[in-house]
CSV table of C-alpha atoms in Angstrom, one decimal:
chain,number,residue,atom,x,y,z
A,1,UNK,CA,-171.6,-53.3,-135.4
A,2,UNK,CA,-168.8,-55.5,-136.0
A,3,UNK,CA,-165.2,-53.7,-137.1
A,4,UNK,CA,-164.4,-54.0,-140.7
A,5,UNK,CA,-162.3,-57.1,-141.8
A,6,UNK,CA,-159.5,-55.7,-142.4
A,7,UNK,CA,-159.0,-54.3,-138.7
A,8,UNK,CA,-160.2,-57.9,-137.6
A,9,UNK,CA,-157.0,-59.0,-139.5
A,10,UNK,CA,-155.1,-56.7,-138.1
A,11,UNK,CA,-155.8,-57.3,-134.3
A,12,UNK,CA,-155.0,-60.9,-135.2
A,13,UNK,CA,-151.9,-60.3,-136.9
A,14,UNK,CA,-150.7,-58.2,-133.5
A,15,UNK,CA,-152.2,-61.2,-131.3
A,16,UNK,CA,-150.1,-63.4,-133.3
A,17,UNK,CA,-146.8,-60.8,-132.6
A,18,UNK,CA,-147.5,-60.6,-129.2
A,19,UNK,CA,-147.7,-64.2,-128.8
A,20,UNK,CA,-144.3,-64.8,-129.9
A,21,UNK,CA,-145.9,-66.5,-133.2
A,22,UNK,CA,-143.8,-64.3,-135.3
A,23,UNK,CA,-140.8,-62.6,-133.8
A,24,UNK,CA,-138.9,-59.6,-134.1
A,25,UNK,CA,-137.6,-59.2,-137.1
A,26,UNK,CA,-138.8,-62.0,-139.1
A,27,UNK,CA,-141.1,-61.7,-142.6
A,28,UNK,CA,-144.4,-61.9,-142.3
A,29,UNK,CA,-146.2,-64.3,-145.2
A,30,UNK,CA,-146.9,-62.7,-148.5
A,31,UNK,CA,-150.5,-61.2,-149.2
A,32,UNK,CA,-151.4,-64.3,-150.8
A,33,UNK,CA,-150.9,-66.3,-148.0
A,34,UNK,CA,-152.5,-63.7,-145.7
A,35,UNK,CA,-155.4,-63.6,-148.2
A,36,UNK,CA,-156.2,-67.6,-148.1
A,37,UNK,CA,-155.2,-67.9,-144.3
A,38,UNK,CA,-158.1,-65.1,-143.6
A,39,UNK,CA,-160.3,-66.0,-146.6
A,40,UNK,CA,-160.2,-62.1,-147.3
A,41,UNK,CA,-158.8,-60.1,-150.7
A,42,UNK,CA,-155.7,-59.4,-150.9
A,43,UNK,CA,-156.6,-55.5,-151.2
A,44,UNK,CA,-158.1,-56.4,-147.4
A,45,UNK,CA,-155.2,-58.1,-146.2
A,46,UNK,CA,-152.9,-54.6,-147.8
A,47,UNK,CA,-154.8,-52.8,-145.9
A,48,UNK,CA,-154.7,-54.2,-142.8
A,49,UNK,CA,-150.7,-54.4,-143.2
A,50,UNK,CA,-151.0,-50.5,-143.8
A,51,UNK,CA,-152.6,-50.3,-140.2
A,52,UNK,CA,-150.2,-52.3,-138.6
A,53,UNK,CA,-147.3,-50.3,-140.6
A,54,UNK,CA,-148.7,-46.9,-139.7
A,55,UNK,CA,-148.8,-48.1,-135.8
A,56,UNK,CA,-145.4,-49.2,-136.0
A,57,UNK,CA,-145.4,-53.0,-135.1
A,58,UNK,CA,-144.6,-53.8,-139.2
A,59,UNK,CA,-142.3,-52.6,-141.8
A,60,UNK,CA,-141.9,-52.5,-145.1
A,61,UNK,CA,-138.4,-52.8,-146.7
A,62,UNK,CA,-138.0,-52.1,-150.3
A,63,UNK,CA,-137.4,-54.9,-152.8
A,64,UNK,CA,-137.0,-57.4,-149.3
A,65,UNK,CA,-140.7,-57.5,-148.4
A,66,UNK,CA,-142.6,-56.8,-144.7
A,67,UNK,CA,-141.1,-57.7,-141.2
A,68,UNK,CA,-142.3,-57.4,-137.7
A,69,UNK,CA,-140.6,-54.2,-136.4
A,70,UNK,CA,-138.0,-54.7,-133.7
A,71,UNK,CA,-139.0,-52.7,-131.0
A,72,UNK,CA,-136.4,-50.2,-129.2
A,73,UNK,CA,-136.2,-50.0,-125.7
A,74,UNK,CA,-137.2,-46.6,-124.7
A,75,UNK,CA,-135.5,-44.6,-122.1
A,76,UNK,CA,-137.0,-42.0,-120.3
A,77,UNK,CA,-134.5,-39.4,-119.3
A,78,UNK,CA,-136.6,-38.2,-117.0
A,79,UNK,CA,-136.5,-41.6,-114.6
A,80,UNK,CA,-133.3,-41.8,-113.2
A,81,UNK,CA,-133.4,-45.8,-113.4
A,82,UNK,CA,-130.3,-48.3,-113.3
A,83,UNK,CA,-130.0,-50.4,-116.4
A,84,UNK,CA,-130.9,-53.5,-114.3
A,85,UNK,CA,-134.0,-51.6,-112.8
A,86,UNK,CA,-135.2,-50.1,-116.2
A,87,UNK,CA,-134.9,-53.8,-117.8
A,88,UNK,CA,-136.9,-55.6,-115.0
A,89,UNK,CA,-139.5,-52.6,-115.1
A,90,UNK,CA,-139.8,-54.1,-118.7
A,91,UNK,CA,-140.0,-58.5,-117.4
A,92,UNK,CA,-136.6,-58.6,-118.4
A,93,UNK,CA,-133.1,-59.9,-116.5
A,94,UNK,CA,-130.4,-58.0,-117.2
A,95,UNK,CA,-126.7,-59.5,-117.0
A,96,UNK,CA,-123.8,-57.7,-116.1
A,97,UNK,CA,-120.4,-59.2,-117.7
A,98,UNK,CA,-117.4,-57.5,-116.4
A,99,UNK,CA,-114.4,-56.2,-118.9
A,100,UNK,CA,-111.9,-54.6,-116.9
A,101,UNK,CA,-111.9,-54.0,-113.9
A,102,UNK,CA,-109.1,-51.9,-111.9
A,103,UNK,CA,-108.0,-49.3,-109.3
A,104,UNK,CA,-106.1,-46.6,-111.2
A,105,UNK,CA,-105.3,-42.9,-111.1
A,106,UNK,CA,-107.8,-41.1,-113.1
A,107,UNK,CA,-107.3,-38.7,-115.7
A,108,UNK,CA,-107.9,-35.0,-115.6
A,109,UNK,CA,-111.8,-34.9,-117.2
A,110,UNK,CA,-112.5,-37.9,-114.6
A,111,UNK,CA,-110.9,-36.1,-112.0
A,112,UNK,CA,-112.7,-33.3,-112.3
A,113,UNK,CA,-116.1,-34.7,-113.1
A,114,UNK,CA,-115.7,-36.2,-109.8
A,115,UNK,CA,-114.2,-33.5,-108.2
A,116,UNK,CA,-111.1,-35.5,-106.5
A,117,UNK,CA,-108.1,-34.1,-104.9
A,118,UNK,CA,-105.2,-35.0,-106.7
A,119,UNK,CA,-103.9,-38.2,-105.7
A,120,UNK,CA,-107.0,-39.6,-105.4
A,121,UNK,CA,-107.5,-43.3,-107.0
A,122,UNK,CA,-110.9,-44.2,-108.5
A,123,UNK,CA,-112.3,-48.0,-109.6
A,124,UNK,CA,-112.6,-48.0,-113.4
A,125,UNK,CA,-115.2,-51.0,-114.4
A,126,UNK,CA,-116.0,-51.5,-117.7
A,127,UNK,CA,-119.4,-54.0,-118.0
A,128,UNK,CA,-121.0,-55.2,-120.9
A,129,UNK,CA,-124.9,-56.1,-120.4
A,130,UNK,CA,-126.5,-57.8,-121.8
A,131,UNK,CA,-130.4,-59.4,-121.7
A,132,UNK,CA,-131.0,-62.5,-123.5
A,133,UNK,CA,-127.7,-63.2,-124.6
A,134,UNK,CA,-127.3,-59.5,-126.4
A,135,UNK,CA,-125.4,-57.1,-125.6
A,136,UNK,CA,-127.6,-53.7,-124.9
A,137,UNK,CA,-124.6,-51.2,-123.0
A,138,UNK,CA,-121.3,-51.1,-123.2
A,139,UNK,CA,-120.6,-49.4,-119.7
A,140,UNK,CA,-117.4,-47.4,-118.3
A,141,UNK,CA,-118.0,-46.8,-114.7
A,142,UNK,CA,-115.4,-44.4,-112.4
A,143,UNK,CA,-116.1,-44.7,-108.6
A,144,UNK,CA,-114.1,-42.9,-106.3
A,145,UNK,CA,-112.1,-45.4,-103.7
A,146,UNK,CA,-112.6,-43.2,-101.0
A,147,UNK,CA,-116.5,-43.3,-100.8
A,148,UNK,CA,-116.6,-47.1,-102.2
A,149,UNK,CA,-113.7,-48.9,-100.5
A,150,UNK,CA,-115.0,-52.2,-100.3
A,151,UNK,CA,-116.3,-52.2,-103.8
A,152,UNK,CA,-115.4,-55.8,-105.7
A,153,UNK,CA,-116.0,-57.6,-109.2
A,154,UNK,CA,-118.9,-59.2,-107.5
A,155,UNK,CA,-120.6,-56.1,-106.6
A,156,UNK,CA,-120.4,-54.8,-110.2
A,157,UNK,CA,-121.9,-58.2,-111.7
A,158,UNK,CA,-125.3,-57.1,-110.1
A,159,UNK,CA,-126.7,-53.7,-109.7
A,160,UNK,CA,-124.6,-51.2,-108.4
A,161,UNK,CA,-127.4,-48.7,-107.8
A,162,UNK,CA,-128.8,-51.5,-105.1
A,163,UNK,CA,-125.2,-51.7,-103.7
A,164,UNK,CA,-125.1,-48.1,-102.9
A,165,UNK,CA,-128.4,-47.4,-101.5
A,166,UNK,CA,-128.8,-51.1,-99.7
A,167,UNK,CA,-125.5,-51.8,-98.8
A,168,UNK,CA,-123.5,-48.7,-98.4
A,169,UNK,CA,-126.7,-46.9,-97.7
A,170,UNK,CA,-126.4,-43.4,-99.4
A,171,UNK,CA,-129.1,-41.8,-100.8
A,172,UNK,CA,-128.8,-41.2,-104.8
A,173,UNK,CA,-130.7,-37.7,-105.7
A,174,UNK,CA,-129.8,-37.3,-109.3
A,175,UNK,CA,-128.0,-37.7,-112.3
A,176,UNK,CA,-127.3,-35.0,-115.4
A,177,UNK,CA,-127.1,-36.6,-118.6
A,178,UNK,CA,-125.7,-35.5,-122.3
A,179,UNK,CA,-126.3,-37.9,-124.9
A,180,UNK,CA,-124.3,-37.6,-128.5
A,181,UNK,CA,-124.4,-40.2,-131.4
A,182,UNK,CA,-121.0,-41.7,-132.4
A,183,UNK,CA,-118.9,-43.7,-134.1
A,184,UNK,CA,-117.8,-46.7,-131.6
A,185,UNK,CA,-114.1,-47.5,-130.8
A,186,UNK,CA,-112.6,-51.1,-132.2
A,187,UNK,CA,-113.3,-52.6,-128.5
A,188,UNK,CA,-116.6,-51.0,-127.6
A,189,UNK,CA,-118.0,-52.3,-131.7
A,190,UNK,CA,-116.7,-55.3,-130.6
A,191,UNK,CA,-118.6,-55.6,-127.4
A,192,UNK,CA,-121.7,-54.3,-128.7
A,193,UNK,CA,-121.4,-56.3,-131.6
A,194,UNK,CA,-121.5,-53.8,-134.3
A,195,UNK,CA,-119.5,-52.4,-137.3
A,196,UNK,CA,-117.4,-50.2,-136.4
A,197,UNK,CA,-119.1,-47.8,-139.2
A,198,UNK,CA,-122.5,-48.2,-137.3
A,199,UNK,CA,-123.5,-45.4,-135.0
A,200,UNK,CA,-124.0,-45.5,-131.9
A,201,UNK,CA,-125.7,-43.6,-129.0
A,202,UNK,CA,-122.9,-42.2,-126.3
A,203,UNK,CA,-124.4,-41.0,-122.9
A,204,UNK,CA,-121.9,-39.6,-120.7
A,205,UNK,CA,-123.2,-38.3,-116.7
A,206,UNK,CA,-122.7,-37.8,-113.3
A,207,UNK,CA,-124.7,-38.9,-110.5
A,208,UNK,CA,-125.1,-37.2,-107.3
A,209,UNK,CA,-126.0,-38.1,-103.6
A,210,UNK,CA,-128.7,-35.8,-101.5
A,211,UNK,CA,-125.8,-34.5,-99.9
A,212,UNK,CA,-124.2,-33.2,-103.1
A,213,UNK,CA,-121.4,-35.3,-103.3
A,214,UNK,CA,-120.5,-36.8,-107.0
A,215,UNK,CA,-120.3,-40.3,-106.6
A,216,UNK,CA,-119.9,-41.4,-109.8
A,217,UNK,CA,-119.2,-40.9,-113.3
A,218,UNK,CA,-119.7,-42.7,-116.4
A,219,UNK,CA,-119.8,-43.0,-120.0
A,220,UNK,CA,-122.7,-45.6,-121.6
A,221,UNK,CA,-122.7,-46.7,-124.9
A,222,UNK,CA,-126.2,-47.9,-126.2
A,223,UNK,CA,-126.7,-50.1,-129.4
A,224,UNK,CA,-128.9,-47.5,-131.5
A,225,UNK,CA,-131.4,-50.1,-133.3
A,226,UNK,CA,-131.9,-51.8,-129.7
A,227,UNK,CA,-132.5,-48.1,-127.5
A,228,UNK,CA,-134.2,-45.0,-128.2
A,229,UNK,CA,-133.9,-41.8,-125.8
A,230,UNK,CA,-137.4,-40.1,-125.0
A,231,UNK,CA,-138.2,-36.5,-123.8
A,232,UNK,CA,-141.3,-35.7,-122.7
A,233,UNK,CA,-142.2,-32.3,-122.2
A,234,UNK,CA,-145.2,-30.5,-121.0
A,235,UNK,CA,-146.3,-27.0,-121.6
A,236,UNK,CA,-146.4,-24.1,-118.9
C-alpha cells in the first residue's frame, strides 16, 4: 500500500534539502507553488509542511513565511572530541585562524586551574575556527610552557589534540566541562560575528593527562544558533 501523498511530498521535499536543492535557511516556495509543482491540494501540500515542521528540518516564521531549518551542530559532552575531530566526524574541515598568540605570566584563576607554581609562564592562544568560511568558536587556550616547550603558531593552526598525543605523545584521559550562556565581549562578538546583545554559549574546562597532570585550560565560546550542547542520560 502506497504512503499517502502528502508523506510522498514530504520525503521529496527532504530529498530536495539534503541534496543541497534548497539550503539552510532559505524560503521554501509558497503552497501554491508546492500545490502545482506536485499536482496535489494545497491542504496536501500544508500538511506535508506540518510533517516536515514537526520533525524539525522546516520552520515557520510568523508574518515572513517557511524556511529550511538551519541545523545546529550538536555536541556530545560525553565525547571528549577536539573541535577539529568533532567537525571531520561530521565531513567537515575545520580551520584554525590564530588571534593572539603569546608567552605570558598567567593570572591567579589560570594559575590555579593549572595548578602552576608561581613563576611559571603559560602560552595564551586565542583561535578563531572556523568551517566554511564561518566562524563556529572563538577559543582562549592556556598551555603550560613547561610541559609544551616547543609549542609554535604552526602547531595551533592544526589540531592541538593530534600535537599532544602524536607528537609530544601524552596520553589525554579527560576533560571536566561547565557550560553558561553569555553575553560576548566587543572582541569575541566580533570574531564570532555577532551583536554584542546576542547570547552566546561560554564553556570553560580543564583537560587532564592519565597521569593526572592538568595540561590545559581553556575557555570556548560557541555561536548559539550554530551549536547545541546534548546530555544523554540513561537510567540505573
Amino acid at each position: 500500500m502506497s504512503a499517502p501523498l502528502y508523506r510522498r511530498i514530504a520525503q521529496k521535499i527532504k530529498e530536495d534539502i539534503s541534496e543541497g536543492i534548497w539550503k539552510d535557511g532559505e524560503a521554501i516556495p509558497t503552497e501554491l507553488h508546492l500545490s502545482e509543482q506536485y499536482q496535489a491540494s494545497r491542504v496536501t501540500v500544508r500538511q506535508a509542511i506540518k510533517v516536515l515542521v514537526e520533525e524539525g528540518l522546516l520552520e515557520r516564521i510568523q508574518g515572513s513565511g517557511t524556511y529550511v531549518k538551519e541545523q545546529k551542530i550538536e555536541h556530545n559532552i560525553f565525547d571528549l572530541l577536539s573541535f577539529t575531530e568533532e567537525m571531520r566526524q561530521l565531513g567537515k574541515e575545520p580551520v584554525n585562524k590564530i588571534l593572539n598568540f603569546q608567552l605570558i605570566d598567567p593570572d591567579d584563576h589560570v594559575r590555579k586551574m593549572l595548578q602552576l607554581a608561581e613563576g611559571e609562564k603559560v602560552f595564551y592562544i586565542r583561535r578563531q575556527r572556523l568551517v566554511d568560511d564561518v566562524p563556529y568558536v572563538v577559543e582562549d587556550t592556556y598551555l603550560p610552557v613547561s610541559l609544551f616547550p616547543n609549542l609554535s603558531y604552526g602547531i595551533m593552526k592544526k589540531s592541538k589534540y593530534d600535537y599532544i598525543e602524536k607528537e609530544v605523545g601524552k596520553k589525554i584521559k579527560e576533560s571536566f566541562q561547565e557550560v553558561i550562556p553569555v553575553l560576548p565581549s566587543e572582541d569575541v562578538a566580533q570574531a564570532l560575528t555577532v551583536d554584542e546583545s546576542t547570547p552566546i554559549l561560554k564553556m570553560q574546562s580543564y583537560s587532564v593527562l592519565v597521569d593526572g597532570t592538568v595540561f590545559e585550560y581553556s575557555e570556548n565560546h560557541f555561536k548559539s544558533d550554530e551549536y547545541k550542547f546534548t546530555l544523554r542520560a540513561k537510567r540505573p
